[in-house]
mmCIF file of C-alpha atoms in Angstrom:
data_model
loop_
_atom_site.group_PDB
_atom_site.id
_atom_site.type_symbol
_atom_site.label_atom_id
_atom_site.label_comp_id
_atom_site.label_asym_id
_atom_site.label_seq_id
_atom_site.Cartn_x
_atom_site.Cartn_y
_atom_site.Cartn_z
ATOM 1 C CA MET A 153 -32.695 -16.357 17.120
ATOM 2 C CA ASP A 154 -33.603 -14.724 13.526
ATOM 3 C CA ILE A 155 -31.385 -11.225 14.234
ATOM 4 C CA TYR A 156 -31.653 -10.753 10.402
ATOM 5 C CA GLY A 157 -35.459 -10.851 10.050
ATOM 6 C CA ILE A 158 -35.147 -13.435 7.007
ATOM 7 C CA ASN A 159 -37.194 -16.391 8.488
ATOM 8 C CA VAL A 160 -40.623 -15.042 7.126
ATOM 9 C CA PHE A 161 -38.831 -15.094 3.572
ATOM 10 C CA ILE A 162 -37.194 -18.611 4.056
ATOM 11 C CA ASN A 163 -40.600 -20.048 5.269
ATOM 12 C CA ALA A 164 -42.589 -18.520 2.481
ATOM 13 C CA ALA A 165 -40.153 -20.366 0.028
ATOM 14 C CA LYS A 166 -40.195 -23.410 1.961
ATOM 15 C CA ARG A 167 -44.286 -23.283 1.551
ATOM 16 C CA ILE A 168 -44.443 -22.583 -2.144
ATOM 17 C CA ILE A 169 -41.963 -25.600 -2.940
ATOM 18 C CA LYS A 170 -43.597 -27.889 -0.211
ATOM 19 C CA ASP A 171 -47.241 -27.002 -1.958
ATOM 20 C CA GLU A 172 -45.460 -27.514 -5.682
ATOM 21 C CA GLY A 173 -46.187 -24.020 -6.538
ATOM 22 C CA ASP A 174 -44.473 -21.804 -9.002
ATOM 23 C CA LEU A 175 -40.610 -22.054 -7.956
ATOM 24 C CA LYS A 176 -40.112 -18.224 -9.426
ATOM 25 C CA TYR A 177 -42.351 -17.323 -6.193
ATOM 26 C CA ALA A 178 -40.270 -18.963 -4.116
ATOM 27 C CA ALA A 179 -36.832 -17.870 -5.850
ATOM 28 C CA LEU A 180 -38.306 -14.349 -5.512
ATOM 29 C CA GLU A 181 -38.730 -14.785 -1.640
ATOM 30 C CA LEU A 182 -35.421 -15.920 -1.341
ATOM 31 C CA ARG A 183 -33.932 -13.373 -3.069
ATOM 32 C CA PHE A 184 -35.452 -11.040 -0.567
ATOM 33 C CA ALA A 185 -33.640 -12.892 1.874
ATOM 34 C CA PHE A 186 -30.313 -11.866 0.787
ATOM 35 C CA GLU A 187 -31.614 -8.394 0.310
ATOM 36 C CA ARG A 188 -32.680 -8.202 4.041
ATOM 37 C CA LEU A 189 -29.231 -9.687 4.875
ATOM 38 C CA ALA A 190 -27.477 -7.010 3.039
ATOM 39 C CA TYR A 191 -29.519 -4.195 4.152
ATOM 40 C CA ARG A 192 -28.705 -5.338 7.786
ATOM 41 C CA GLN A 193 -25.083 -5.461 7.319
ATOM 42 C CA ILE A 194 -24.574 -2.105 5.471
ATOM 43 C CA GLU A 195 -26.797 -0.399 8.439
ATOM 44 C CA GLN A 196 -23.108 -1.080 10.281
ATOM 45 C CA TYR A 197 -21.668 1.645 7.754
ATOM 46 C CA LYS A 198 -24.165 4.213 8.125
ATOM 47 C CA ASP A 199 -21.424 6.384 9.802
ATOM 48 C CA ASP A 200 -19.593 6.237 6.418
ATOM 49 C CA ILE A 201 -22.325 6.075 3.966
ATOM 50 C CA PRO A 202 -25.173 8.479 4.359
ATOM 51 C CA SER A 203 -28.669 6.911 4.153
ATOM 52 C CA SER A 204 -29.469 9.241 1.474
ATOM 53 C CA LEU A 205 -26.957 7.651 -0.993
ATOM 54 C CA VAL A 206 -28.156 4.259 0.055
ATOM 55 C CA ASN A 207 -31.505 5.051 -0.841
ATOM 56 C CA GLN A 208 -30.405 5.585 -4.177
ATOM 57 C CA TRP A 209 -28.658 2.225 -4.523
ATOM 58 C CA LYS A 210 -30.154 -0.709 -6.139
ATOM 59 C CA PRO A 211 -30.023 -4.055 -4.030
ATOM 60 C CA ASP A 212 -27.302 -5.262 -6.097
ATOM 61 C CA GLN A 213 -25.360 -1.942 -5.827
ATOM 62 C CA ILE A 214 -25.490 -2.145 -1.988
ATOM 63 C CA ILE A 215 -24.291 -6.141 -2.128
ATOM 64 C CA LYS A 216 -21.381 -4.923 -4.436
ATOM 65 C CA THR A 217 -20.379 -2.231 -2.015
ATOM 66 C CA LEU A 218 -20.467 -4.403 0.813
ATOM 67 C CA ALA A 219 -18.214 -7.299 -0.609
ATOM 68 C CA THR A 220 -15.573 -4.503 -1.036
ATOM 69 C CA PHE A 221 -16.154 -3.105 2.263
ATOM 70 C CA ASP A 222 -16.590 -5.738 4.436
ATOM 71 C CA PRO A 223 -13.336 -7.939 5.075
ATOM 72 C CA ILE A 224 -14.833 -10.198 7.690
ATOM 73 C CA GLY A 225 -17.782 -11.060 5.380
ATOM 74 C CA VAL A 226 -15.399 -13.845 3.894
ATOM 75 C CA GLN A 227 -16.165 -16.533 7.268
ATOM 76 C CA SER A 228 -18.080 -16.925 10.137
ATOM 77 C CA GLY A 229 -16.400 -16.488 13.429
ATOM 78 C CA ARG A 230 -16.725 -15.753 17.094
ATOM 79 C CA LEU A 231 -16.148 -12.517 19.162
ATOM 80 C CA THR A 232 -14.292 -12.624 22.392
ATOM 81 C CA MET A 233 -13.096 -10.995 25.355
ATOM 82 C CA ILE A 234 -10.294 -12.013 27.582
ATOM 83 C CA ALA A 235 -11.167 -11.138 31.303
ATOM 84 C CA PRO A 236 -9.330 -11.556 34.128
ATOM 85 C CA ASP A 237 -10.205 -13.700 36.946
ATOM 86 C CA ALA A 238 -11.863 -11.804 39.948
ATOM 87 C CA SER A 239 -9.914 -13.546 42.604
ATOM 88 C CA GLY A 240 -6.261 -12.723 40.523
ATOM 89 C CA GLY A 241 -6.334 -16.168 38.800
ATOM 90 C CA LYS A 242 -5.812 -17.165 35.339
ATOM 91 C CA ALA A 243 -7.742 -14.821 32.789
ATOM 92 C CA HIS A 244 -10.741 -16.662 30.861
ATOM 93 C CA GLU A 245 -12.609 -15.945 27.731
ATOM 94 C CA ILE A 246 -15.989 -14.799 27.424
ATOM 95 C CA GLU A 247 -17.698 -15.288 24.172
ATOM 96 C CA LEU A 248 -19.494 -11.952 23.035
ATOM 97 C CA GLY A 249 -21.234 -13.418 20.105
ATOM 98 C CA GLU A 250 -21.280 -15.311 16.979
ATOM 99 C CA THR A 251 -21.605 -14.062 13.433
ATOM 100 C CA ARG A 252 -22.854 -16.792 10.572
ATOM 101 C CA VAL A 253 -22.105 -15.130 7.122
ATOM 102 C CA ILE A 254 -22.395 -16.413 3.494
ATOM 103 C CA PRO A 255 -19.021 -15.448 1.969
ATOM 104 C CA TRP A 256 -19.516 -12.584 -0.045
ATOM 105 C CA ARG A 257 -17.925 -14.178 -3.263
ATOM 106 C CA LYS A 258 -20.913 -16.915 -2.786
ATOM 107 C CA PHE A 259 -23.282 -14.660 -1.462
ATOM 108 C CA VAL A 260 -23.113 -12.310 -4.869
ATOM 109 C CA LYS A 261 -23.135 -15.710 -7.066
ATOM 110 C CA LEU A 262 -26.237 -16.974 -5.495
ATOM 111 C CA TYR A 263 -27.984 -13.754 -5.590
ATOM 112 C CA ASN A 264 -27.423 -13.181 -8.979
ATOM 113 C CA LYS A 265 -28.556 -16.926 -9.896
ATOM 114 C CA LEU A 266 -31.937 -16.277 -8.285
ATOM 115 C CA GLY A 267 -32.100 -12.995 -10.183
ATOM 116 C CA SER A 268 -30.871 -14.755 -13.654
ATOM 117 C CA TYR A 269 -33.714 -17.445 -13.065
ATOM 118 C CA LEU A 270 -36.372 -14.439 -12.260
ATOM 119 C CA HIS A 271 -35.653 -12.518 -15.629
ATOM 120 C CA LEU A 272 -37.090 -13.217 -18.940
ATOM 121 C CA PRO A 273 -34.953 -15.403 -20.863
ATOM 122 C CA PHE A 274 -32.761 -13.808 -23.448
ATOM 123 C CA VAL A 275 -33.710 -14.187 -27.459
ATOM 124 C CA SER A 276 -31.012 -14.470 -29.615
ATOM 125 C CA GLY A 277 -30.360 -15.808 -33.225
ATOM 126 C CA GLU A 278 -29.832 -19.051 -31.493
ATOM 127 C CA GLY A 279 -32.656 -19.519 -29.657
ATOM 128 C CA VAL A 280 -33.958 -19.004 -26.033
ATOM 129 C CA LYS A 281 -31.267 -19.330 -23.584
ATOM 130 C CA LYS A 282 -33.167 -20.817 -20.630
ATOM 131 C CA ASN A 283 -32.301 -19.986 -16.931
ATOM 132 C CA THR A 284 -33.446 -22.644 -14.653
ATOM 133 C CA LEU A 285 -33.269 -23.515 -11.304
ATOM 134 C CA SER A 286 -34.249 -26.941 -9.805
ATOM 135 C CA LYS A 287 -36.406 -27.468 -6.610
ATOM 136 C CA ASP A 288 -33.290 -28.957 -5.158
ATOM 137 C CA ASP A 289 -31.351 -25.601 -6.061
ATOM 138 C CA LEU A 290 -33.549 -23.670 -4.300
ATOM 139 C CA GLU A 291 -33.574 -26.364 -1.419
ATOM 140 C CA ARG A 292 -29.629 -25.937 -1.111
ATOM 141 C CA ILE A 293 -29.956 -21.865 -1.064
ATOM 142 C CA ILE A 294 -32.448 -22.611 1.594
ATOM 143 C CA GLU A 295 -29.817 -24.672 3.737
ATOM 144 C CA GLU A 296 -27.262 -21.721 3.020
ATOM 145 C CA LEU A 297 -29.690 -19.103 4.616
ATOM 146 C CA LEU A 298 -30.605 -21.085 7.490
ATOM 147 C CA GLU A 299 -27.061 -21.833 8.500
ATOM 148 C CA VAL A 300 -26.706 -17.868 9.189
ATOM 149 C CA VAL A 301 -30.215 -17.937 10.897
ATOM 150 C CA SER A 302 -29.490 -20.649 13.206
ATOM 151 C CA GLY A 303 -26.078 -19.844 14.337
ATOM 152 C CA ALA A 304 -25.710 -15.537 14.140
ATOM 153 C CA THR A 305 -25.983 -13.849 17.455
ATOM 154 C CA LEU A 306 -24.473 -10.495 16.466
ATOM 155 C CA VAL A 307 -24.051 -8.516 13.392
ATOM 156 C CA LEU A 308 -20.325 -7.396 13.364
ATOM 157 C CA ALA A 309 -18.604 -5.203 10.589
ATOM 158 C CA ILE A 310 -14.884 -4.198 10.513
ATOM 159 C CA ARG A 311 -14.877 -0.290 8.932
ATOM 160 C CA ASN A 312 -11.962 -0.862 6.702
ATOM 161 C CA VAL A 313 -12.425 2.006 4.382
ATOM 162 C CA VAL A 314 -10.997 4.879 3.282
ATOM 163 C CA TRP A 315 -12.909 8.423 2.732
ATOM 164 C CA ALA A 316 -12.909 11.923 1.783
ATOM 165 C CA GLN A 317 -15.134 14.499 1.862
ATOM 166 C CA CYS A 318 -15.636 16.342 -1.644
ATOM 167 C CA THR A 319 -16.124 20.211 -2.299
ATOM 168 C CA CYS A 320 -19.563 19.750 -2.998
ATOM 169 C CA GLY A 321 -20.349 18.104 0.184
ATOM 170 C CA THR A 322 -20.598 14.397 -0.737
ATOM 171 C CA ARG A 323 -18.894 12.012 1.297
ATOM 172 C CA LEU A 324 -16.758 9.473 -1.196
ATOM 173 C CA VAL A 325 -15.917 5.846 0.609
ATOM 174 C CA MET A 326 -14.092 3.220 -0.794
ATOM 175 C CA GLY A 327 -13.039 -0.464 0.664
ATOM 176 C CA LEU A 328 -9.178 -0.633 1.134
ATOM 177 C CA GLU A 329 -9.840 -4.071 -0.050
ATOM 178 C CA VAL A 330 -9.785 -2.888 -3.562
ATOM 179 C CA CYS A 331 -8.282 0.408 -3.436
ATOM 180 C CA THR A 332 -5.179 0.730 -6.125
ATOM 181 C CA VAL A 333 -3.033 3.348 -5.937
ATOM 182 C CA GLY A 334 -3.204 5.752 -8.756
ATOM 183 C CA GLU A 335 -6.718 4.772 -9.575
ATOM 184 C CA VAL A 336 -9.137 7.357 -10.345
ATOM 185 C CA VAL A 337 -12.524 7.561 -8.996
ATOM 186 C CA TYR A 338 -15.339 10.167 -9.285
ATOM 187 C CA CYS A 339 -17.964 11.667 -7.075
ATOM 188 C CA SER A 340 -21.097 10.024 -6.957
ATOM 189 C CA ASN A 341 -22.969 13.250 -6.861
ATOM 190 C CA LYS A 342 -23.614 13.641 -10.759
ATOM 191 C CA LYS A 343 -23.829 17.324 -10.683
ATOM 192 C CA CYS A 344 -20.576 17.657 -9.322
ATOM 193 C CA ASN A 345 -18.430 14.499 -10.755
ATOM 194 C CA SER A 346 -15.035 15.861 -9.115
ATOM 195 C CA PRO A 347 -12.397 13.251 -9.688
ATOM 196 C CA TRP A 348 -9.997 12.148 -6.618
ATOM 197 C CA VAL A 349 -7.166 9.733 -6.886
ATOM 198 C CA VAL A 350 -6.206 6.836 -4.529
ATOM 199 C CA GLU A 351 -2.638 7.488 -3.260
ATOM 200 C CA LYS A 352 -0.203 7.202 -0.373
ATOM 201 C CA ASN A 353 0.492 10.060 2.079
ATOM 202 C CA ASP A 354 3.967 10.714 3.946
ATOM 203 C CA LYS A 355 2.611 8.331 6.575
ATOM 204 C CA ASP A 356 2.414 5.451 4.113
ATOM 205 C CA GLU A 357 -1.469 5.533 4.630
ATOM 206 C CA THR A 358 -4.016 5.097 1.715
ATOM 207 C CA VAL A 359 -5.657 8.390 1.060
ATOM 208 C CA LEU A 360 -7.963 9.888 -1.412
ATOM 209 C CA ALA A 361 -6.713 13.351 -3.227
ATOM 210 C CA PRO A 362 -8.504 15.585 -5.197
ATOM 211 C CA VAL A 363 -7.284 15.778 -8.849
ATOM 212 C CA LYS A 364 -6.819 19.397 -10.380
ATOM 213 C CA MET A 365 -8.758 19.277 -13.783
ATOM 214 C CA VAL A 366 -10.149 21.871 -15.959
ATOM 215 C CA GLY A 367 -14.086 21.314 -16.114
ATOM 216 C CA PHE A 368 -17.301 23.179 -17.543
ATOM 217 C CA LYS A 369 -21.200 22.602 -17.011
ATOM 218 C CA CYS A 370 -22.785 20.656 -19.434
ATOM 219 C CA GLN A 371 -25.406 22.679 -21.695
ATOM 220 C CA LYS A 372 -28.141 20.345 -21.131
ATOM 221 C CA CYS A 373 -28.345 19.495 -17.696
ATOM 222 C CA GLU A 374 -25.608 21.626 -15.820
ATOM 223 C CA SER A 375 -23.633 18.772 -14.623
ATOM 224 C CA ARG A 376 -20.167 18.962 -13.912
ATOM 225 C CA ILE A 377 -17.936 17.707 -16.784
ATOM 226 C CA HIS A 378 -14.272 17.463 -16.123
ATOM 227 C CA ILE A 379 -11.383 17.500 -18.873
ATOM 228 C CA ASN A 380 -8.425 14.899 -18.640
ATOM 229 C CA MET A 381 -5.614 16.871 -19.867
ATOM 230 C CA THR A 382 -4.211 13.818 -21.147
ATOM 231 C CA LYS A 383 -7.211 12.895 -23.183
ATOM 232 C CA LEU A 384 -7.663 16.750 -24.301
ATOM 233 C CA PHE A 385 -8.684 15.932 -27.968
ATOM 234 C CA GLU A 386 -10.900 12.883 -27.172
ATOM 235 C CA VAL A 387 -15.152 13.220 -27.495
ATOM 236 C CA LEU A 388 -16.285 14.172 -24.078
ATOM 237 C CA LYS A 389 -19.668 12.623 -22.835
ATOM 238 C CA CYS A 390 -21.693 13.874 -19.969
ATOM 239 C CA PRO A 391 -21.925 11.358 -17.069
ATOM 240 C CA ASN A 392 -25.142 12.539 -16.193
ATOM 241 C CA CYS A 393 -27.085 12.850 -19.550
ATOM 242 C CA ASN A 394 -24.630 11.361 -22.125
ATOM 243 C CA VAL A 395 -24.404 14.760 -24.221
ATOM 244 C CA GLU A 396 -21.412 14.663 -26.322
ATOM 245 C CA TYR A 397 -18.753 17.644 -27.016
ATOM 246 C CA ASP A 398 -15.926 17.980 -29.159
ATOM 247 C CA VAL A 399 -13.256 19.909 -27.659
ATOM 248 C CA PHE A 400 -10.872 22.232 -29.573
ATOM 249 C CA TYR A 401 -7.683 24.049 -28.925
ATOM 250 C CA ASN A 402 -7.440 27.557 -30.526
ATOM 251 C CA TYR A 403 -4.367 29.568 -30.690
ATOM 252 C CA LYS A 404 -2.732 32.178 -32.783
ATOM 253 C CA LEU A 405 0.677 32.204 -34.489
ATOM 254 C CA LYS A 406 3.059 35.114 -33.413
ATOM 255 C CA ASN A 407 4.968 36.957 -36.279
ATOM 256 C CA VAL A 408 8.443 36.188 -35.363
#
C-alpha cells in the first residue's frame, strides 16, 4: 500500500539507475518523492496552516516547518486502541495502523544531499567543488523510501503548536518544540510584519503575545516597518523591499 503516492518516483529512479542513465535524473525523481512525503504530512496541519500560506512556501520551507511541528516524525510506530472484551473478559488491543517515517533530521539531510547534487557546482579560487552521488548512494536512499512505502498504513500528526491571530488576519503558527520564551517572531504577511513574543501566561502555557512597537509605512512598497525602541538609532531596513532608513530623534531644549 502506497499511501503517500511516491512509488511512481521511486520506480522511475530505479529504471534510470538500471538502464545506466544520467543519475541526476534519478536524483530528481527521488527529490520529488521526498517532497510528496512532506506535502502529504503537512496536510495534517491544514487547520493550523492556511493553504494560501503553504502555496507560497518552497518545498524546503515546508520540510523545515514540519521538522519543528511534528514531534512524532522522529520514529516509526503503531497506533493501537484498548478495547474491552464483549463478554466482560480481559481488555485487548486493536491495532489501528502503523506509521513509517524517515526521522526529520535524516529526512532533511538526504533531501539537501539530493539537491546539492542537482545544483551547479560552486566555482571558487580553489577550483570547482564537485557534489557527487554514486549509484550506491542513490540505491541506499531508495531503500529508505521503500521502508516507508512498505509499512505505512496511516499518516499521523500531533499538532504540537502554539498559534495566534494577528490583527491583519494572518495566523501565526510555531512548533512548541522550537519555542523559546522571550523569542520575537514576526507576522509572515510582509505588508504587516507585526512583532510577537513567545511567553508564558498565568497558566504556565506557552503563548504568542503582541509586542508594542512604533511603526511606519515604507515609502517605496508601503510595507509596515516596526521600530524596536532598544535599537532606535540603528539603520532600519524594510523587510519587504530592503530600502534603508535612518531614524533620528529631534528635540528642543527648554530655557531654564
